[in-house]
Amino acid sequence: MSLSTYAALKTSVAGWMNVSASDLSSQIDDVVTLGETRIYRECRSRDGEKSYATAMSSGVLAVPSDYVEFKYLYCSAAPGVPLERRSVEWLYAQYPRVNAGSGIPKYFARDATNFVFGPVADGSYTATGVYYRKFSALSTALNDQFLNNPDLYLFACLAESEILIGRDQRIPIWESKYNKILQDVNGLARREDTSGSTPRMRLMS
């Protein structure tokens, strides 16, 4: 069966578990949701990357609704130097908010639903970069990460199916298979970052 639709994924998951997709439709929906959630926490594929470019407002940016984590982030005033991630406690201690307009941001942290920066921006800057996103549920829309890695989703769902079928002896096998596929998918993104070039030793000047 081709795993190219949400319905096909549910049918395949049910078949591997030896249960009826029609009799346990809502429960299998839950298993797929658990599998998807796990993938968003653990998978860092190229398909999950999303470009980011937003103007800072008083040195603060709202966290995107589909945000998982940043791959990298820069300030427009220093495009060659990535912003460094710090804890919000450290950032507020080093750069109190009373010191408005104190410099070009070098650090950022998350404070609830916002990103904050230090030093506090002394001008109008834009934060640019790439973050890993959380896709809409497969029940509402397909996405490239699923279409390019259907095996990852199948075994993530099967690994999470213990809530439905109990301590089945196949769970460890499915868990191992999921972890191997996840390692391959994450590794592919890392290998692609250096593809097309021959590694060379660089002399420090």
C-alpha positions as semicolon CSV with decimal commas, in nm:
position;residue;x (nm);y (nm);z (nm)
1;M;0,000;0,000;0,000
2;S;0,122;0,349;-0,085
3;L;0,154;0,563;0,228
4;S;0,065;0,889;0,058
5;T;-0,255;0,987;0,243
6;Y;-0,371;1,010;0,602
7;A;-0,629;0,737;0,542
8;A;-0,361;0,506;0,397
9;L;-0,139;0,565;0,700
10;K;-0,423;0,476;0,938
11;T;-0,506;0,161;0,742
12;S;-0,141;0,053;0,737
13;V;-0,098;0,116;1,111
14;A;-0,410;-0,088;1,182
15;G;-0,288;-0,368;0,957
16;W;0,048;-0,390;1,131
17;M;-0,130;-0,400;1,468
18;N;-0,378;-0,663;1,341
19;V;-0,678;-0,454;1,437
20;S;-0,969;-0,312;1,240
21;A;-0,921;0,043;1,120
22;S;-1,297;0,093;1,099
23;D;-1,371;-0,045;1,447
24;L;-1,093;0,154;1,617
25;S;-1,087;0,463;1,397
26;S;-1,079;0,724;1,676
27;Q;-0,817;0,530;1,874
28;I;-0,593;0,501;1,571
29;D;-0,634;0,876;1,519
30;D;-0,489;0,913;1,869
31;V;-0,199;0,680;1,790
32;V;-0,117;0,882;1,476
33;T;-0,131;1,205;1,677
34;L;0,115;1,060;1,930
35;G;0,344;0,950;1,649
36;E;0,333;1,292;1,483
37;T;0,404;1,468;1,813
38;R;0,707;1,249;1,877
39;I;0,843;1,320;1,530
40;Y;0,814;1,695;1,579
41;R;1,012;1,666;1,901
42;E;1,287;1,449;1,758
43;C;1,313;1,488;1,380
44;R;1,520;1,768;1,225
45;S;1,480;1,714;0,852
46;R;1,527;1,961;0,569
47;D;1,152;1,941;0,505
48;G;1,085;2,084;0,850
49;E;1,297;2,396;0,795
50;K;1,128;2,732;0,748
51;S;1,283;3,069;0,664
52;Y;1,239;3,348;0,916
53;A;1,271;3,724;0,871
54;T;1,090;3,952;1,116
55;A;1,148;4,310;1,227
56;M;1,216;4,352;1,597
57;S;0,962;4,560;1,784
58;S;1,123;4,724;2,088
59;G;1,376;4,442;2,091
60;V;1,108;4,172;2,114
61;L;0,972;3,916;1,866
62;A;0,668;3,694;1,899
63;V;0,734;3,319;1,883
64;P;0,585;3,178;1,558
65;S;0,284;2,954;1,615
66;D;0,452;2,660;1,436
67;Y;0,794;2,708;1,599
68;V;0,988;2,411;1,739
69;E;1,345;2,543;1,758
70;F;1,588;2,760;1,565
71;K;1,853;2,615;1,339
72;Y;2,025;2,953;1,330
73;L;1,938;3,320;1,380
74;Y;2,112;3,645;1,282
75;C;2,061;4,014;1,337
76;S;2,053;4,230;1,022
77;A;2,313;4,463;1,174
78;A;2,568;4,179;1,191
79;P;2,467;3,928;0,922
80;G;2,790;3,726;0,950
81;V;2,764;3,660;1,323
82;P;2,493;3,424;1,451
83;L;2,301;3,530;1,761
84;E;2,389;3,315;2,063
85;R;2,115;3,144;2,262
86;R;2,110;3,210;2,637
87;S;1,869;3,150;2,923
88;V;1,623;3,431;2,983
89;E;1,751;3,468;3,339
90;W;2,105;3,527;3,214
91;L;1,994;3,770;2,946
92;Y;1,786;3,985;3,182
93;A;2,069;3,989;3,437
94;Q;2,324;4,100;3,179
95;Y;2,096;4,335;2,987
96;P;1,825;4,485;3,211
97;R;1,524;4,615;3,022
98;V;1,575;4,961;3,173
99;N;1,875;5,001;2,944
100;A;1,671;5,069;2,633
101;G;1,859;5,107;2,306
102;S;2,195;4,990;2,438
103;G;2,346;4,826;2,129
104;I;2,330;4,567;1,852
105;P;2,180;4,239;1,975
106;K;2,428;3,953;2,024
107;Y;2,217;3,712;2,232
108;F;1,859;3,594;2,242
109;A;1,636;3,398;2,476
110;R;1,277;3,287;2,496
111;D;1,047;3,449;2,750
112;A;0,708;3,274;2,735
113;T;0,559;3,361;2,394
114;N;0,833;3,607;2,294
115;F;1,199;3,613;2,199
116;V;1,400;3,882;2,375
117;F;1,744;4,012;2,283
118;G;2,052;4,154;2,447
119;P;2,183;4,413;2,425
120;V;1,846;4,580;2,381
121;A;1,832;4,695;2,018
122;D;1,942;5,054;1,967
123;G;1,785;5,075;1,621
124;S;1,546;4,910;1,379
125;Y;1,677;4,560;1,309
126;T;1,547;4,244;1,149
127;A;1,604;3,894;1,283
128;T;1,666;3,646;1,002
129;G;1,732;3,275;1,007
130;V;1,578;2,932;0,980
131;Y;1,371;2,741;1,233
132;Y;1,224;2,393;1,251
133;R;0,847;2,403;1,233
134;K;0,560;2,191;1,348
135;F;0,331;2,097;1,062
136;S;-0,046;2,093;1,076
137;A;-0,191;1,756;1,172
138;L;-0,193;1,502;0,890
139;S;-0,567;1,467;0,943
140;T;-0,607;1,822;0,804
141;A;-0,319;1,855;0,555
142;L;-0,034;1,648;0,416
143;N;0,322;1,779;0,429
144;D;0,655;1,708;0,255
145;Q;0,811;1,557;0,565
146;F;0,543;1,285;0,567
147;L;0,542;1,236;0,189
148;N;0,922;1,204;0,178
149;N;0,948;0,986;0,490
150;P;0,633;0,773;0,521
151;D;0,829;0,495;0,691
152;L;0,926;0,736;0,969
153;Y;0,560;0,814;1,038
154;L;0,450;0,451;1,015
155;F;0,697;0,325;1,272
156;A;0,655;0,629;1,498
157;C;0,285;0,545;1,515
158;L;0,353;0,175;1,571
159;A;0,607;0,253;1,844
160;E;0,339;0,460;2,019
161;S;0,067;0,195;1,979
162;E;0,130;0,032;2,317
163;I;-0,155;0,238;2,461
164;L;-0,387;0,049;2,226
165;I;-0,248;-0,304;2,204
166;G;-0,066;-0,331;2,536
167;R;0,281;-0,478;2,595
168;D;0,305;-0,650;2,261
169;Q;0,637;-0,821;2,184
170;R;0,654;-0,630;1,855
171;I;0,676;-0,288;2,026
172;P;1,056;-0,306;2,085
173;I;1,106;-0,406;1,720
174;W;0,898;-0,111;1,598
175;E;1,076;0,120;1,841
176;S;1,416;0,009;1,711
177;K;1,303;0,051;1,350
178;Y;1,172;0,401;1,419
179;N;1,498;0,507;1,586
180;K;1,704;0,376;1,292
181;I;1,491;0,563;1,038
182;L;1,502;0,879;1,253
183;Q;1,881;0,855;1,269
184;D;1,896;0,820;0,890
185;V;1,662;1,115;0,827
186;N;1,849;1,345;1,066
187;G;2,181;1,225;0,928
188;L;2,074;1,300;0,571
189;A;2,020;1,666;0,659
190;R;2,365;1,686;0,821
191;R;2,534;1,516;0,525
192;E;2,359;1,743;0,278
193;D;2,504;2,046;0,457
194;T;2,852;1,941;0,345
195;S;2,768;1,769;0,015
196;G;2,925;1,882;-0,312
197;S;3,260;1,976;-0,162
198;T;3,578;1,794;-0,068
199;P;3,679;1,832;0,297
200;R;3,997;2,037;0,327
201;M;4,224;2,129;0,616
202;R;4,208;2,505;0,666
203;L;4,502;2,699;0,808
204;M;4,418;2,953;1,077
205;S;4,554;3,297;0,995
